[in-house]
């Protein structure tokens, strides 16, 4: 049996996203921004975040990476399953992910982006989960920080289930 404990309600998520979106809009004011959402986990967060940005020029692309099997433990390898199509050379890139855990996925993706000579690369995550971090990643924007636990909902899955839940929950087994 597994139990769900609410980490953030739908309303709390919306509040946190408004705050982060305001900060991002200030930081990139007058600039063009390429938002790169990491599939599948970031699809809901990114959809909500970009609609709160008050920037005139925002382009959105998707990348799919996998660092997890179907359970709750991170594997060592990051695989790129789908790359972006937009040319990011000389552009500001904001990578949007659902959760930073070990940091392995994002450190790989930052390097992957940097090879294409963007003007800048920053990270925005819904959840910054700190306890298992073993690769240093500079998280520029985070809606919420937790130290540990396995989270589901709002795009985050456990073996592909629960992505559709409107809030964020801690899955206790
Ligand atoms: P990292 O490479 O260890 O930072 O793992 C990042 C990826 O692992 C995230 O984008 C998620 O897909 C997955 N992940 C890590 N922690 C959780 C969690 O608590 N719930 C669901 N997915 C997670
Ligand atoms: Mg992910």
mmCIF file of C-alpha atoms and ligand atoms in Angstrom:
data_model
loop_
_atom_site.group_PDB
_atom_site.id
_atom_site.type_symbol
_atom_site.label_atom_id
_atom_site.label_comp_id
_atom_site.label_asym_id
_atom_site.label_seq_id
_atom_site.Cartn_x
_atom_site.Cartn_y
_atom_site.Cartn_z
ATOM 1 C CA UNK A 1 0.000 0.000 0.000
ATOM 2 C CA UNK A 2 1.252 3.470 -0.757
ATOM 3 C CA UNK A 3 0.136 6.672 0.905
ATOM 4 C CA UNK A 4 0.111 10.179 -0.573
ATOM 5 C CA UNK A 5 0.952 13.206 1.508
ATOM 6 C CA UNK A 6 0.361 16.625 -0.027
ATOM 7 C CA UNK A 7 3.512 18.655 -0.590
ATOM 8 C CA UNK A 8 1.872 21.503 -2.552
ATOM 9 C CA UNK A 9 -1.782 22.028 -3.436
ATOM 10 C CA UNK A 10 -2.878 23.241 -6.863
ATOM 11 C CA UNK A 11 -3.301 26.743 -5.425
ATOM 12 C CA UNK A 12 0.123 26.754 -3.778
ATOM 13 C CA UNK A 13 1.734 25.626 -7.036
ATOM 14 C CA UNK A 14 0.047 28.489 -8.902
ATOM 15 C CA UNK A 15 1.299 31.025 -6.336
ATOM 16 C CA UNK A 16 4.861 29.740 -6.512
ATOM 17 C CA UNK A 17 4.842 29.763 -10.308
ATOM 18 C CA UNK A 18 3.611 33.376 -10.377
ATOM 19 C CA UNK A 19 6.537 34.444 -8.202
ATOM 20 C CA UNK A 20 9.142 32.615 -10.275
ATOM 21 C CA UNK A 21 7.604 33.781 -13.579
ATOM 22 C CA UNK A 22 7.755 37.387 -12.379
ATOM 23 C CA UNK A 23 11.435 37.008 -11.528
ATOM 24 C CA UNK A 24 12.229 35.392 -14.898
ATOM 25 C CA UNK A 25 10.292 38.124 -16.722
ATOM 26 C CA UNK A 26 12.340 40.786 -14.905
ATOM 27 C CA UNK A 27 15.642 39.045 -15.547
ATOM 28 C CA UNK A 28 15.063 38.672 -19.309
ATOM 29 C CA UNK A 29 13.200 41.937 -19.885
ATOM 30 C CA UNK A 30 13.664 43.126 -23.492
ATOM 31 C CA UNK A 31 15.422 39.885 -24.449
ATOM 32 C CA UNK A 32 14.388 36.906 -26.513
ATOM 33 C CA UNK A 33 14.115 33.707 -24.480
ATOM 34 C CA UNK A 34 14.213 30.096 -25.659
ATOM 35 C CA UNK A 35 12.455 27.871 -23.134
ATOM 36 C CA UNK A 36 13.466 24.209 -23.334
ATOM 37 C CA UNK A 37 11.116 21.905 -21.434
ATOM 38 C CA UNK A 38 12.426 18.502 -20.451
ATOM 39 C CA UNK A 39 9.905 15.773 -21.278
ATOM 40 C CA UNK A 40 7.984 14.158 -19.957
ATOM 41 C CA UNK A 41 8.018 15.480 -16.393
ATOM 42 C CA UNK A 42 8.118 19.213 -17.125
ATOM 43 C CA UNK A 43 5.186 19.369 -19.545
ATOM 44 C CA UNK A 44 2.592 20.668 -17.092
ATOM 45 C CA UNK A 45 4.944 22.968 -15.178
ATOM 46 C CA UNK A 46 6.290 24.493 -18.389
ATOM 47 C CA UNK A 47 2.792 25.050 -19.801
ATOM 48 C CA UNK A 48 1.800 26.957 -16.667
ATOM 49 C CA UNK A 49 5.099 28.836 -16.366
ATOM 50 C CA UNK A 50 5.294 30.191 -19.927
ATOM 51 C CA UNK A 51 1.740 31.541 -19.713
ATOM 52 C CA UNK A 52 2.833 33.671 -16.762
ATOM 53 C CA UNK A 53 5.867 35.186 -18.494
ATOM 54 C CA UNK A 54 5.419 38.783 -19.575
ATOM 55 C CA UNK A 55 8.154 38.708 -22.223
ATOM 56 C CA UNK A 56 7.418 39.591 -25.866
ATOM 57 C CA UNK A 57 9.639 37.006 -27.495
ATOM 58 C CA UNK A 58 9.456 33.517 -26.067
ATOM 59 C CA UNK A 59 10.160 30.408 -28.123
ATOM 60 C CA UNK A 60 9.470 26.950 -26.724
ATOM 61 C CA UNK A 61 11.107 23.650 -27.566
ATOM 62 C CA UNK A 62 11.179 20.203 -26.042
ATOM 63 C CA UNK A 63 13.873 17.747 -25.232
ATOM 64 C CA UNK A 64 13.463 14.290 -23.857
ATOM 65 C CA UNK A 65 16.042 12.795 -21.587
ATOM 66 C CA UNK A 66 15.844 9.736 -19.407
ATOM 67 C CA UNK A 67 17.933 9.064 -16.334
ATOM 68 C CA UNK A 68 15.463 6.868 -14.505
ATOM 69 C CA UNK A 69 14.207 3.342 -15.035
ATOM 70 C CA UNK A 70 10.656 2.656 -14.018
ATOM 71 C CA UNK A 71 11.230 2.808 -10.259
ATOM 72 C CA UNK A 72 12.451 5.333 -7.748
ATOM 73 C CA UNK A 73 16.226 4.984 -8.005
ATOM 74 C CA UNK A 74 18.373 7.023 -10.360
ATOM 75 C CA UNK A 75 20.546 5.212 -12.875
ATOM 76 C CA UNK A 76 23.983 6.576 -13.676
ATOM 77 C CA UNK A 77 23.414 7.151 -17.360
ATOM 78 C CA UNK A 78 21.544 9.979 -19.083
ATOM 79 C CA UNK A 79 20.118 9.228 -22.510
ATOM 80 C CA UNK A 80 18.946 11.829 -25.002
ATOM 81 C CA UNK A 81 15.770 10.508 -26.604
ATOM 82 C CA UNK A 82 14.583 13.661 -28.415
ATOM 83 C CA UNK A 83 16.668 16.740 -29.163
ATOM 84 C CA UNK A 84 15.518 20.358 -29.710
ATOM 85 C CA UNK A 85 14.843 21.717 -33.225
ATOM 86 C CA UNK A 86 15.355 25.445 -32.625
ATOM 87 C CA UNK A 87 18.803 26.955 -33.274
ATOM 88 C CA UNK A 88 19.962 28.332 -29.909
ATOM 89 C CA UNK A 89 23.249 29.860 -31.062
ATOM 90 C CA UNK A 90 23.635 33.310 -29.501
ATOM 91 C CA UNK A 91 20.293 33.001 -27.652
ATOM 92 C CA UNK A 92 19.284 32.960 -24.009
ATOM 93 C CA UNK A 93 18.180 29.439 -23.057
ATOM 94 C CA UNK A 94 16.103 28.538 -20.012
ATOM 95 C CA UNK A 95 15.953 24.809 -19.309
ATOM 96 C CA UNK A 96 12.719 23.935 -17.505
ATOM 97 C CA UNK A 97 12.575 20.664 -15.598
ATOM 98 C CA UNK A 98 10.248 19.039 -13.107
ATOM 99 C CA UNK A 99 12.729 18.097 -10.393
ATOM 100 C CA UNK A 100 16.482 18.230 -9.829
ATOM 101 C CA UNK A 101 17.561 15.207 -7.807
ATOM 102 C CA UNK A 102 21.162 13.966 -8.214
ATOM 103 C CA UNK A 103 21.786 16.739 -10.755
ATOM 104 C CA UNK A 104 23.066 14.251 -13.310
ATOM 105 C CA UNK A 105 20.409 14.938 -15.944
ATOM 106 C CA UNK A 106 20.753 18.696 -15.831
ATOM 107 C CA UNK A 107 24.537 18.782 -15.768
ATOM 108 C CA UNK A 108 24.467 16.595 -18.904
ATOM 109 C CA UNK A 109 21.854 18.817 -20.556
ATOM 110 C CA UNK A 110 23.647 22.075 -19.712
ATOM 111 C CA UNK A 111 26.764 20.709 -21.404
ATOM 112 C CA UNK A 112 24.660 19.516 -24.348
ATOM 113 C CA UNK A 113 23.253 23.063 -24.765
ATOM 114 C CA UNK A 114 26.610 24.793 -24.327
ATOM 115 C CA UNK A 115 28.049 22.906 -27.315
ATOM 116 C CA UNK A 116 25.653 24.973 -29.468
ATOM 117 C CA UNK A 117 27.055 28.300 -28.244
ATOM 118 C CA UNK A 118 23.971 29.920 -26.676
ATOM 119 C CA UNK A 119 24.321 33.389 -25.136
ATOM 120 C CA UNK A 120 23.389 31.952 -21.737
ATOM 121 C CA UNK A 121 21.938 28.813 -20.180
ATOM 122 C CA UNK A 122 19.905 28.910 -16.982
ATOM 123 C CA UNK A 123 17.894 26.315 -15.073
ATOM 124 C CA UNK A 124 14.343 26.562 -13.779
ATOM 125 C CA UNK A 125 12.860 23.648 -11.851
ATOM 126 C CA UNK A 126 9.557 23.056 -10.134
ATOM 127 C CA UNK A 127 11.232 21.113 -7.313
ATOM 128 C CA UNK A 128 14.808 21.300 -6.076
ATOM 129 C CA UNK A 129 15.389 18.055 -4.152
ATOM 130 C CA UNK A 130 18.684 18.477 -2.354
ATOM 131 C CA UNK A 131 19.604 15.393 -0.343
ATOM 132 C CA UNK A 132 20.915 13.153 -3.120
ATOM 133 C CA UNK A 133 22.679 15.863 -5.161
ATOM 134 C CA UNK A 134 26.023 14.497 -6.299
ATOM 135 C CA UNK A 135 26.770 16.726 -9.280
ATOM 136 C CA UNK A 136 26.980 20.471 -8.691
ATOM 137 C CA UNK A 137 24.233 22.216 -10.648
ATOM 138 C CA UNK A 138 23.458 25.891 -10.336
ATOM 139 C CA UNK A 139 19.667 25.978 -9.979
ATOM 140 C CA UNK A 140 18.753 29.538 -11.029
ATOM 141 C CA UNK A 141 15.014 29.335 -10.349
ATOM 142 C CA UNK A 142 13.144 26.837 -8.167
ATOM 143 C CA UNK A 143 9.491 26.984 -7.132
ATOM 144 C CA UNK A 144 9.971 24.748 -4.115
ATOM 145 C CA UNK A 145 12.779 22.962 -2.263
ATOM 146 C CA UNK A 146 12.499 19.616 -0.487
ATOM 147 C CA UNK A 147 15.308 17.667 1.110
ATOM 148 C CA UNK A 148 14.208 14.122 0.264
ATOM 149 C CA UNK A 149 11.395 11.746 -0.619
ATOM 150 C CA UNK A 150 9.737 10.594 -3.829
ATOM 151 C CA UNK A 151 7.284 13.089 -5.299
ATOM 152 C CA UNK A 152 4.440 12.461 -7.708
ATOM 153 C CA UNK A 153 1.841 14.567 -9.478
ATOM 154 C CA UNK A 154 1.922 17.784 -11.507
ATOM 155 C CA UNK A 155 3.895 15.990 -14.247
ATOM 156 C CA UNK A 156 6.004 13.817 -11.974
ATOM 157 C CA UNK A 157 5.502 10.081 -12.257
ATOM 158 C CA UNK A 158 6.081 6.826 -10.514
ATOM 159 C CA UNK A 159 6.439 4.181 -13.240
ATOM 160 C CA UNK A 160 4.523 6.542 -15.607
ATOM 161 C CA UNK A 161 1.528 6.871 -13.294
ATOM 162 C CA UNK A 162 0.254 9.969 -11.447
ATOM 163 C CA UNK A 163 1.508 12.675 -13.848
ATOM 164 C CA UNK A 164 -2.065 13.966 -14.138
ATOM 165 C CA UNK A 165 -2.572 14.721 -10.444
ATOM 166 C CA UNK A 166 -3.117 18.475 -10.023
ATOM 167 C CA UNK A 167 -1.047 18.821 -6.838
ATOM 168 C CA UNK A 168 2.363 17.581 -5.742
ATOM 169 C CA UNK A 169 2.463 14.676 -3.322
ATOM 170 C CA UNK A 170 5.005 12.719 -1.380
ATOM 171 C CA UNK A 171 4.627 8.989 -2.156
ATOM 172 C CA UNK A 172 5.174 6.948 0.988
ATOM 173 C CA UNK A 173 5.514 3.189 0.588
HETATM 174 P P1 LIG B 1 18.551 13.561 -11.607
HETATM 175 O O1 LIG B 1 19.310 13.333 -12.881
HETATM 176 O O2 LIG B 1 18.928 12.567 -10.550
HETATM 177 O O3 LIG B 1 18.650 14.977 -11.107
HETATM 178 O O4 LIG B 1 17.066 13.174 -11.894
HETATM 179 C C1 LIG B 1 16.212 14.010 -12.504
HETATM 180 C C2 LIG B 1 15.013 13.254 -13.033
HETATM 181 O O5 LIG B 1 14.695 12.102 -12.249
HETATM 182 C C3 LIG B 1 13.803 14.138 -12.973
HETATM 183 O O6 LIG B 1 13.678 14.935 -14.128
HETATM 184 C C4 LIG B 1 12.690 13.128 -12.824
HETATM 185 O O7 LIG B 1 12.298 12.648 -14.088
HETATM 186 C C5 LIG B 1 13.319 12.001 -12.040
HETATM 187 N N1 LIG B 1 13.037 12.149 -10.586
HETATM 188 C C6 LIG B 1 13.901 12.457 -9.593
HETATM 189 N N2 LIG B 1 13.301 12.525 -8.405
HETATM 190 C C7 LIG B 1 11.994 12.254 -8.640
HETATM 191 C C8 LIG B 1 10.832 12.201 -7.797
HETATM 192 O O8 LIG B 1 10.862 12.422 -6.582
HETATM 193 N N3 LIG B 1 9.656 11.906 -8.426
HETATM 194 C C9 LIG B 1 9.562 11.673 -9.762
HETATM 195 N N4 LIG B 1 10.617 11.737 -10.584
HETATM 196 C C10 LIG B 1 11.829 12.015 -10.036
HETATM 197 MG MG1 LIG B 2 12.504 14.472 -15.780
#
